[in-house]
PDB file of C-alpha atoms in Angstrom:
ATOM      1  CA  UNK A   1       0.000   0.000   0.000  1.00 51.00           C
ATOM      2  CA  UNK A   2       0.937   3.121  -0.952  1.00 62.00           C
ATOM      3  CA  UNK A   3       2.402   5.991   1.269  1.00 91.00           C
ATOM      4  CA  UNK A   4      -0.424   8.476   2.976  1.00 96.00           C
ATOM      5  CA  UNK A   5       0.967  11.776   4.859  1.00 95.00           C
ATOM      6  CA  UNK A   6      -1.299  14.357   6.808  1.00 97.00           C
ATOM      7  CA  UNK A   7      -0.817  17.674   6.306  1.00 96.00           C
ATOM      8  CA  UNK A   8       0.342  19.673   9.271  1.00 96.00           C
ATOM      9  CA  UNK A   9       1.105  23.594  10.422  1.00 94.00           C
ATOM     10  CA  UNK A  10       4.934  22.689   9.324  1.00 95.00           C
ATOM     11  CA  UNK A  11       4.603  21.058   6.099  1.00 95.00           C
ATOM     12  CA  UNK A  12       1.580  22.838   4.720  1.00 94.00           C
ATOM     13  CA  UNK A  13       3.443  25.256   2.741  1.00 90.00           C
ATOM     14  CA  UNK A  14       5.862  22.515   0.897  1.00 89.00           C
ATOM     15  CA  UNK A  15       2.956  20.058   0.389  1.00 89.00           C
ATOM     16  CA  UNK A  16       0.608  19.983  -2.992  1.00 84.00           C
ATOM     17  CA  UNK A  17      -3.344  20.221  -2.251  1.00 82.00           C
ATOM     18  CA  UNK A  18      -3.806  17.066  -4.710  1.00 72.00           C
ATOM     19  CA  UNK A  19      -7.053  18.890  -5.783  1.00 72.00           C
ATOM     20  CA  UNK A  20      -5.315  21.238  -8.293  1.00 69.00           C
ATOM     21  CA  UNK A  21      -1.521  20.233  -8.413  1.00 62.00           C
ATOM     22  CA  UNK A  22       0.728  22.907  -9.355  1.00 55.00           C
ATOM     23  CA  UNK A  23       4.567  22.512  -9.751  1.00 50.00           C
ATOM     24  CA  UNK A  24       6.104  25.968 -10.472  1.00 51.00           C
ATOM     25  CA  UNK A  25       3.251  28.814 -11.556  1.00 61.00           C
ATOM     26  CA  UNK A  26       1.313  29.819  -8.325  1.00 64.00           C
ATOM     27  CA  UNK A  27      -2.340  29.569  -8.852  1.00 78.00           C
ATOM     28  CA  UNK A  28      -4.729  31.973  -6.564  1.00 83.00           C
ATOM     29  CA  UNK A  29      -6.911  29.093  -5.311  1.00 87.00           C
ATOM     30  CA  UNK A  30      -4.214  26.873  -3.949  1.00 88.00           C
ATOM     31  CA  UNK A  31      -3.239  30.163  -2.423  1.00 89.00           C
ATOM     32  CA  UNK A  32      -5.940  30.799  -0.996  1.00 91.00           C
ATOM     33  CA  UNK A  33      -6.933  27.260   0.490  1.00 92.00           C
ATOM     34  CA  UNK A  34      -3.332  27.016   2.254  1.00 92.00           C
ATOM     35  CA  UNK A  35      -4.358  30.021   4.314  1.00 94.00           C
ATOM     36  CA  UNK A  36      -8.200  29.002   4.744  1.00 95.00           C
ATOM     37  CA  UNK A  37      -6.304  25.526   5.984  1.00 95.00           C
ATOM     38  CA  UNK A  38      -3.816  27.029   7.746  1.00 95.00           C
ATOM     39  CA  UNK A  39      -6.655  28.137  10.326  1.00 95.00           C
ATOM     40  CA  UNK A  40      -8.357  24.957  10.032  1.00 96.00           C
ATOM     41  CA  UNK A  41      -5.796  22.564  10.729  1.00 97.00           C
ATOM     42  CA  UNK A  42      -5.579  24.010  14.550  1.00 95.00           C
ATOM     43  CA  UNK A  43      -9.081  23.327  14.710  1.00 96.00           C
ATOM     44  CA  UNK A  44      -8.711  19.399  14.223  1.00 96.00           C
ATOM     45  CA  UNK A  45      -9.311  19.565  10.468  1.00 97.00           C
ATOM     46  CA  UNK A  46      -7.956  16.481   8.724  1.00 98.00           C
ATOM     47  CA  UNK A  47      -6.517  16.664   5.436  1.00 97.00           C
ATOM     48  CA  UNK A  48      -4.883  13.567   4.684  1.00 97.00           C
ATOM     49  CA  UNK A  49      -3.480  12.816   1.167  1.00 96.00           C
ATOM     50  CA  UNK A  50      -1.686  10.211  -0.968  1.00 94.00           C
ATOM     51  CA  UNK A  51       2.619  11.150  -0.786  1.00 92.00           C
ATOM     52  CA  UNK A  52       2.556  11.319  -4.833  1.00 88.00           C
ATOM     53  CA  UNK A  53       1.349  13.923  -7.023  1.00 86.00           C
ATOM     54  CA  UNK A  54      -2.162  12.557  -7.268  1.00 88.00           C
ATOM     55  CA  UNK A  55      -5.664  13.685  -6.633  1.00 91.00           C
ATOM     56  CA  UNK A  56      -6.065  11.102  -3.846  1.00 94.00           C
ATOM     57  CA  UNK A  57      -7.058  12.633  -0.238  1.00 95.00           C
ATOM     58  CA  UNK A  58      -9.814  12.846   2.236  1.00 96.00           C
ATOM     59  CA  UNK A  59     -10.673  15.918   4.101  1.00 97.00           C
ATOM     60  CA  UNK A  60     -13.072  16.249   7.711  1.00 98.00           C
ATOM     61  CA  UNK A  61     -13.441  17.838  10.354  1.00 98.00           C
ATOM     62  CA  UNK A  62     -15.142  17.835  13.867  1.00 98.00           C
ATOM     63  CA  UNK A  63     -18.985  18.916  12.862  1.00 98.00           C
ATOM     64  CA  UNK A  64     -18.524  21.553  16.174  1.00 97.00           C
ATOM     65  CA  UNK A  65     -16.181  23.278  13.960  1.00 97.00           C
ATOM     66  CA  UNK A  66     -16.949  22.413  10.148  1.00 97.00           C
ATOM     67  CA  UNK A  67     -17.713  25.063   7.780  1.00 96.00           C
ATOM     68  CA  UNK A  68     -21.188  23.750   7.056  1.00 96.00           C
ATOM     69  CA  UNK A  69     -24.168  24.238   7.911  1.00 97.00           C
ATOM     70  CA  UNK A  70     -25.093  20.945   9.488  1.00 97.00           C
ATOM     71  CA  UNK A  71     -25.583  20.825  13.485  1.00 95.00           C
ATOM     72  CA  UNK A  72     -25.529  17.542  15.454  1.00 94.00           C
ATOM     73  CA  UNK A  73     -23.151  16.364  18.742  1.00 92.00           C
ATOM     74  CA  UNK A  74     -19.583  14.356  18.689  1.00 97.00           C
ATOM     75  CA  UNK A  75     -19.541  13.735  15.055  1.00 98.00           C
ATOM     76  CA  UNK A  76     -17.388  14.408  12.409  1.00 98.00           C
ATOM     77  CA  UNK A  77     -18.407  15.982   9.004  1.00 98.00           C
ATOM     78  CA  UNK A  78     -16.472  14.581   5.689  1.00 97.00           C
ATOM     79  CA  UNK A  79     -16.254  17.135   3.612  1.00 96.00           C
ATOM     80  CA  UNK A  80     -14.677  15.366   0.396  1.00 94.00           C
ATOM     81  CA  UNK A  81     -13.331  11.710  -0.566  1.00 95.00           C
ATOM     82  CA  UNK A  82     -11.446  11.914  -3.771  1.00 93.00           C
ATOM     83  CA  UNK A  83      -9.828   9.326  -5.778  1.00 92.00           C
ATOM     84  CA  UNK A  84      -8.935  10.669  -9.528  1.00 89.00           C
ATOM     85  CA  UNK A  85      -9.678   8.060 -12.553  1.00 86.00           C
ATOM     86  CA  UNK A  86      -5.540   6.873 -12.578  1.00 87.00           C
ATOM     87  CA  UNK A  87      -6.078   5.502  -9.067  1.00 90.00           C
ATOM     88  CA  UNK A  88      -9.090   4.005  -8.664  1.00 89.00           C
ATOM     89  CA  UNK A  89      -9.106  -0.091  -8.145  1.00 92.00           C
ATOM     90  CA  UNK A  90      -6.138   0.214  -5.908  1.00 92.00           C
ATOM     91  CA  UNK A  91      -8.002   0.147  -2.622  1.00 94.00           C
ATOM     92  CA  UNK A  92      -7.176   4.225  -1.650  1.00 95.00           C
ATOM     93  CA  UNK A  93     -10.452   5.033  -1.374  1.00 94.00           C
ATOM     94  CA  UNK A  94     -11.167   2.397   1.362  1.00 96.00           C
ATOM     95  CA  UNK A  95      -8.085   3.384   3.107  1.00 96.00           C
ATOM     96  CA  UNK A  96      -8.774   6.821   3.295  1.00 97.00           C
ATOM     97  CA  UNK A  97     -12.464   5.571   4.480  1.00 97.00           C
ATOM     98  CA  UNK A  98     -11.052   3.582   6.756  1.00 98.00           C
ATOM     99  CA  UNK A  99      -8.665   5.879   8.198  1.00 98.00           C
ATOM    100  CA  UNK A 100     -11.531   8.422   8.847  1.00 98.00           C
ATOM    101  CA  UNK A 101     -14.062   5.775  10.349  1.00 98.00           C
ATOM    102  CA  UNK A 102     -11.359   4.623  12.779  1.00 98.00           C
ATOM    103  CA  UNK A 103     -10.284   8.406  13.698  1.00 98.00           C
ATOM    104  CA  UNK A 104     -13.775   9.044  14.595  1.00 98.00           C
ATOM    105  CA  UNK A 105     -13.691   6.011  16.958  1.00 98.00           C
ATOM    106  CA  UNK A 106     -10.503   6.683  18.440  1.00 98.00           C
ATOM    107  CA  UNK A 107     -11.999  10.118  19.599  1.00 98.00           C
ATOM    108  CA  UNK A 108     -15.166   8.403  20.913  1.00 98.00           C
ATOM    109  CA  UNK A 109     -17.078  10.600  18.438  1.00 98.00           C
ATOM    110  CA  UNK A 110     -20.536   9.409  17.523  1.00 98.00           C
ATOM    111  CA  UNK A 111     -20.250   8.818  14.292  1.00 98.00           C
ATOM    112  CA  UNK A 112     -19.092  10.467  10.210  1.00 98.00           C
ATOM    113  CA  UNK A 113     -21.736  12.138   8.353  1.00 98.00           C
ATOM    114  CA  UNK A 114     -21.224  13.819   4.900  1.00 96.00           C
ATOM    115  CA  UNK A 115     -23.407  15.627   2.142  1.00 94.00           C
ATOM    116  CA  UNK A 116     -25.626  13.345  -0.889  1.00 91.00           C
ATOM    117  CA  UNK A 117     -28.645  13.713  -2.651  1.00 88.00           C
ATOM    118  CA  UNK A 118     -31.027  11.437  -4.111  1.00 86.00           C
ATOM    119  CA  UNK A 119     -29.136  11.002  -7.140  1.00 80.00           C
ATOM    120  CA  UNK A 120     -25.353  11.310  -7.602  1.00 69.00           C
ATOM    121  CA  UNK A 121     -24.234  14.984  -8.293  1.00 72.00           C
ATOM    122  CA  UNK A 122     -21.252  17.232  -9.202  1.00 69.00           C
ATOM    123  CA  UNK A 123     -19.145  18.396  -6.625  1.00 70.00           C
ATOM    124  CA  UNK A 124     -20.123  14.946  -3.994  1.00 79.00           C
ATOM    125  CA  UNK A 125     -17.964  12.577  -2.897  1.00 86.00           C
ATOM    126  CA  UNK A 126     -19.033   8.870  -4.036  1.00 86.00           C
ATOM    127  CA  UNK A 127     -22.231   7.900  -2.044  1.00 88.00           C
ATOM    128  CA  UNK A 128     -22.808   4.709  -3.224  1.00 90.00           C
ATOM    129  CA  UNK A 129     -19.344   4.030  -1.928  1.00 93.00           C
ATOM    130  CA  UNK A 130     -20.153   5.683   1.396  1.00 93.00           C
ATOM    131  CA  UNK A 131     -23.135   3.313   1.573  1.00 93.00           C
ATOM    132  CA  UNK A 132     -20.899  -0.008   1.714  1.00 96.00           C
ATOM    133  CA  UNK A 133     -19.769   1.532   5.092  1.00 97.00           C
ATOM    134  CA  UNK A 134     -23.068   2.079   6.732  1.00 97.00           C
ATOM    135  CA  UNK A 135     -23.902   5.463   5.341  1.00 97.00           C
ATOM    136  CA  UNK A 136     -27.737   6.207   5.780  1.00 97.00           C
ATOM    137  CA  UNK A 137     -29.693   9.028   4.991  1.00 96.00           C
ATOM    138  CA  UNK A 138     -30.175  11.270   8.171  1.00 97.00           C
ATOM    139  CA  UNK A 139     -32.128  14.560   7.039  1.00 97.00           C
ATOM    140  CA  UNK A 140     -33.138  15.408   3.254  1.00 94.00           C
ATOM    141  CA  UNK A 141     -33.947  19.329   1.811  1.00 93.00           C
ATOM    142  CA  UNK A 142     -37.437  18.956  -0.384  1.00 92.00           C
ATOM    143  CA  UNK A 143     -35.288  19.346  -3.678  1.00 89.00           C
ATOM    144  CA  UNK A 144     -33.346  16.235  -2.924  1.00 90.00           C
ATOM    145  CA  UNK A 145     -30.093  16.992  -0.630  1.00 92.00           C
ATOM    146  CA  UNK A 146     -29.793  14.215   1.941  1.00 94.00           C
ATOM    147  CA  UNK A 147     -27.125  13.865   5.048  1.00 96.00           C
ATOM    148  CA  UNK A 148     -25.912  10.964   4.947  1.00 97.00           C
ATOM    149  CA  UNK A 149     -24.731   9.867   8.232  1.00 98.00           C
ATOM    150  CA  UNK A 150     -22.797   6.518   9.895  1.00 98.00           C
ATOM    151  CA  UNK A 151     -23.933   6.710  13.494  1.00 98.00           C
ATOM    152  CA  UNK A 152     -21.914   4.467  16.257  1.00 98.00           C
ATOM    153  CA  UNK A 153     -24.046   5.222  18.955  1.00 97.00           C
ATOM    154  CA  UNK A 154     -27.839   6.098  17.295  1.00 97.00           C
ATOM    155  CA  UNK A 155     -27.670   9.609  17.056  1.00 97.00           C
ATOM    156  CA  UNK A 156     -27.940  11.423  13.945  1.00 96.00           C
ATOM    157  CA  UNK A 157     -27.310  14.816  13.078  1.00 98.00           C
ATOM    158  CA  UNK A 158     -29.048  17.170  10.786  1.00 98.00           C
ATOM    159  CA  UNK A 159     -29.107  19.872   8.611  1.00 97.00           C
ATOM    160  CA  UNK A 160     -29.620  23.210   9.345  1.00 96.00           C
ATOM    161  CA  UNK A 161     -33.408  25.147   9.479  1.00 93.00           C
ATOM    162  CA  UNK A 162     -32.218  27.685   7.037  1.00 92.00           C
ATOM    163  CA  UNK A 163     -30.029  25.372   5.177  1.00 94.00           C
ATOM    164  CA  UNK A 164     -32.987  22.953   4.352  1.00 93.00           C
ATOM    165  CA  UNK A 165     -34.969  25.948   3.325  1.00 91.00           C
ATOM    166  CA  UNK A 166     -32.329  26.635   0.195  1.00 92.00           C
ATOM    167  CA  UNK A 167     -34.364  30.282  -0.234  1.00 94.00           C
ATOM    168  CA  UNK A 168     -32.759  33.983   0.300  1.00 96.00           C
ATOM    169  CA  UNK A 169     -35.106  36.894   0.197  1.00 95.00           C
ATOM    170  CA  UNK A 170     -32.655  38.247  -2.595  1.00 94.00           C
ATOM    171  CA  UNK A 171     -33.787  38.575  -6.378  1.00 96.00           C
ATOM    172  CA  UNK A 172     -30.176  39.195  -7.781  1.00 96.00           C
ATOM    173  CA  UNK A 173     -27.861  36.236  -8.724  1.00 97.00           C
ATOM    174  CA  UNK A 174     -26.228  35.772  -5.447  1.00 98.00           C
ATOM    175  CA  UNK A 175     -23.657  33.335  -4.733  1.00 97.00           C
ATOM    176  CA  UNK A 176     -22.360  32.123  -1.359  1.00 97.00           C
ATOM    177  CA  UNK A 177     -18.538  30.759  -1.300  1.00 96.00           C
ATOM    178  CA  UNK A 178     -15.745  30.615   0.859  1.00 96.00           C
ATOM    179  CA  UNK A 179     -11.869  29.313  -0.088  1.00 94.00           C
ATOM    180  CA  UNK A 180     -12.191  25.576   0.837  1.00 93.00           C
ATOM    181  CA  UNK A 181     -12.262  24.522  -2.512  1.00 90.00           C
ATOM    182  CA  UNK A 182      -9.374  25.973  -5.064  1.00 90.00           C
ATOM    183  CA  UNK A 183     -11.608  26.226  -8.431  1.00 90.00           C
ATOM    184  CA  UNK A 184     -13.666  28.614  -6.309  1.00 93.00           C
ATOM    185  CA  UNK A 185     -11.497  31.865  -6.828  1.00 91.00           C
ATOM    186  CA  UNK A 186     -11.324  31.637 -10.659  1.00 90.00           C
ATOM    187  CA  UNK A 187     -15.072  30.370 -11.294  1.00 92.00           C
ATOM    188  CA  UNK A 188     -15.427  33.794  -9.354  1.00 95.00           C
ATOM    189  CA  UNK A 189     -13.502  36.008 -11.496  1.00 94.00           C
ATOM    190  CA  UNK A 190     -15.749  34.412 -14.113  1.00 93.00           C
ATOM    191  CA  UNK A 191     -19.001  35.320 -12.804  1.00 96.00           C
ATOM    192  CA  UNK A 192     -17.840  38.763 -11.868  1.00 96.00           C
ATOM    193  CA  UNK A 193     -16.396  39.731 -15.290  1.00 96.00           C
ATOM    194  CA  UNK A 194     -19.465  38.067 -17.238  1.00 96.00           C
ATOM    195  CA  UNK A 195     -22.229  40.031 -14.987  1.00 96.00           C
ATOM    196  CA  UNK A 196     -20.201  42.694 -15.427  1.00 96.00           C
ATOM    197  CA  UNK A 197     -20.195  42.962 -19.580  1.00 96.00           C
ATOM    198  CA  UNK A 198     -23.757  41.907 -19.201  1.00 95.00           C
ATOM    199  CA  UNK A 199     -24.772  44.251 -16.705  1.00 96.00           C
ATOM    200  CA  UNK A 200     -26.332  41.719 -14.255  1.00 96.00           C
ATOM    201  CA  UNK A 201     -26.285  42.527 -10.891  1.00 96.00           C
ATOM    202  CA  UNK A 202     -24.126  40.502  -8.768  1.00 97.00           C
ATOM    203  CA  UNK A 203     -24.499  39.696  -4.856  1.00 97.00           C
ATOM    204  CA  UNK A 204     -20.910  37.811  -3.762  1.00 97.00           C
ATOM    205  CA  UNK A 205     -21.325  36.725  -0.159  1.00 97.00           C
ATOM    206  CA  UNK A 206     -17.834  35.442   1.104  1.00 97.00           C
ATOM    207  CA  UNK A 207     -18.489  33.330   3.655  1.00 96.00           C
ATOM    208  CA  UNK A 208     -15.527  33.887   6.060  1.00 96.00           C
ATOM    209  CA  UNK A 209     -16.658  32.917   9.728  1.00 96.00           C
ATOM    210  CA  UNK A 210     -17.461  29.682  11.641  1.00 96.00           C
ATOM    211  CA  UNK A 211     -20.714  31.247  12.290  1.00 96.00           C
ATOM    212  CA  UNK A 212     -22.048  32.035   8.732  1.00 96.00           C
ATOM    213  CA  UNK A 213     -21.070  28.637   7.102  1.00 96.00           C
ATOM    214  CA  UNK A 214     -23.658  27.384   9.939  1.00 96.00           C
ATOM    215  CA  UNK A 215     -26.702  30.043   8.889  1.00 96.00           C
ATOM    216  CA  UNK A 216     -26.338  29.187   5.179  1.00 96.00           C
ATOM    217  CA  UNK A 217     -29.032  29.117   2.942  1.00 96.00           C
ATOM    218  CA  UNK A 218     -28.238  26.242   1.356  1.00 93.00           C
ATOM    219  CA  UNK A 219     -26.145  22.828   2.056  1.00 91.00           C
ATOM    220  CA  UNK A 220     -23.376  23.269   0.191  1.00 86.00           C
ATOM    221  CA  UNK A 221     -20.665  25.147   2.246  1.00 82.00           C
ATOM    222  CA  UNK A 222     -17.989  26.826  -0.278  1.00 88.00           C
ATOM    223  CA  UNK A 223     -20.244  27.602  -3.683  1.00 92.00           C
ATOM    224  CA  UNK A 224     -24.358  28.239  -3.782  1.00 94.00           C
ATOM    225  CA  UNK A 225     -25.971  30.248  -6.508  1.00 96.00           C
ATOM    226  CA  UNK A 226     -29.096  31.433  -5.770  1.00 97.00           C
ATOM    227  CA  UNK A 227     -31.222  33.142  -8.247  1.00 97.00           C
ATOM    228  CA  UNK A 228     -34.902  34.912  -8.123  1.00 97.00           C
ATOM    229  CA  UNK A 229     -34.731  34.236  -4.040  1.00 96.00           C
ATOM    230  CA  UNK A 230     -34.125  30.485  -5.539  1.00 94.00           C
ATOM    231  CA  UNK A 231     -31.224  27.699  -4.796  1.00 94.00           C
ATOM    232  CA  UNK A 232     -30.021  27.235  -8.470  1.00 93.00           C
ATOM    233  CA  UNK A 233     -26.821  24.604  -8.226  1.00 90.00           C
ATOM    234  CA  UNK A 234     -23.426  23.722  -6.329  1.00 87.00           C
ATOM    235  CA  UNK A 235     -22.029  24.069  -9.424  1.00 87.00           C
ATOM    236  CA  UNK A 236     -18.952  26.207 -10.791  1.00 89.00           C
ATOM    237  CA  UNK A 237     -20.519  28.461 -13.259  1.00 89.00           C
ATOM    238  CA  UNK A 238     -19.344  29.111 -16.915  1.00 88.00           C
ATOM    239  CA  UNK A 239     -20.863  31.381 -19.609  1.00 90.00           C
ATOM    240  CA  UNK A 240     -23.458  29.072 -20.872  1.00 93.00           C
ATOM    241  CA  UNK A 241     -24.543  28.056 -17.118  1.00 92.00           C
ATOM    242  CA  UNK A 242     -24.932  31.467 -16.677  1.00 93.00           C
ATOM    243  CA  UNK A 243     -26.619  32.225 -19.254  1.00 93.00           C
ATOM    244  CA  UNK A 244     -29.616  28.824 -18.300  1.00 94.00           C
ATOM    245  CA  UNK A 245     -29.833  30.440 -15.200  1.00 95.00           C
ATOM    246  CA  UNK A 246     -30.817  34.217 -15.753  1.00 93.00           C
ATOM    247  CA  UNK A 247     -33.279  32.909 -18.606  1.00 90.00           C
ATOM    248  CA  UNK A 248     -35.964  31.823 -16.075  1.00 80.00           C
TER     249      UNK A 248
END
């Protein structure tokens, strides 16, 4: 079995983010995730990673202190399982599984949870996959979002009130992110330079506090676009998404 290192305070600046791999240019999300994780990692945030220049790595944290709005006691929240199309059939995925399952144990937490939906979409880790563990579905939004949780001692934990709503008093294309994920700071140079040739008014709500990932409108903790007061996708917008969206 291959190699797996943690990253740490010390070696998060020498260490690739196996989500976008760089060797020499910088790149301003990788930037920007080292110093989002830079905070994290004091806060028991896991980002564990295959020692190769790979997409390979699993990334949670305690749910007291994840950047999501999800509330429940003693678990932790896996925010994203990711095994690139090279590696898969060489049993990473189930180690990094593994690895998380028996963290969670060895800090007598009371279980993993992690965001689905009722059919697989962008931007989710693997739930089928999830489901050969014990994943159930905990709490589900009316449009199809479920929590998927792996109790140990038959709690559960849920999403929260306003998340499960997925509404925002807001007409304008509004779009919630933070800097966990590294496409997020050029999919937002996108939106901002398109709605600005178009002349569509733009709401950008960074969300940069422990506090507001918890009150978000939506389940999805570093991108939700929101348009006509409506949840509109997770996904990272181009032109033509654009475009589908401010037709209706």
């Amino acid at each position: 079995m291959e190699r797996f290192i943690n990253l740490t305070e010390e070696n998060l600046a020498d260490e690739h983010l196996s989500c976008i791999i760089r060797s020499k240019k910088g790149h301003p999300g990788v930037d920007a995730k080292r110093q989002w994780l830079a905070e994290r990692l004091k806060e028991g945030h896991v980002f564990r990673k295959l020692d190769e220049k790979a997409t390979v790595f699993i990334e949670y944290a305690p749910l007291e202190t994840a950047w999501t709005p999800v509330v429940g006691d003693n678990y932790l929240y896996l925010y994203c399982l990711w095994v690139d199309s090279g590696h898969k059939g060489k049993g990473y995925g189930r180690a990094l599984m593994e690895y998380c399952l028996d963290d969670a144990r060895r800090q007598g937490r009371s279980g993993v949870c992690m965001l689905g939906a009722q059919k697989q979409r962008s931007w989710l880790s693997d739930q089928k996959f999830a489901r050969k563990f014990g994943f159930e579905v905990a709490d589900r939004t009316e449009d199809g979002y479920e929590l998927l949780a792996l109790s140990f001692d038959g709690t559960t934990p849920a999403f929260a009130p306003a998340a499960k709503r997925q509404q925002i008093d807001s007409q304008e294309l509004t779009i919630y992110y933070d800097w966990q994920c590294p496409y997020v700071a050029r999919a937002v140079e996108r939106v901002k330079q398109y709605c600005a040739e178009n002349g569509i008014l733009l709401k950008l709500e960074l969300v940069d506090t422990l506090q507001k990932a918890k009150e978000l409108p939506g389940v999805f903790n570093n991108w939700g676009v929101f348009y006509k007061g409506r949840f509109e996708t997770v996904n990272l917008l181009d032109a033509a998404y654009l475009q589908r969206i401010l037709k209706k």
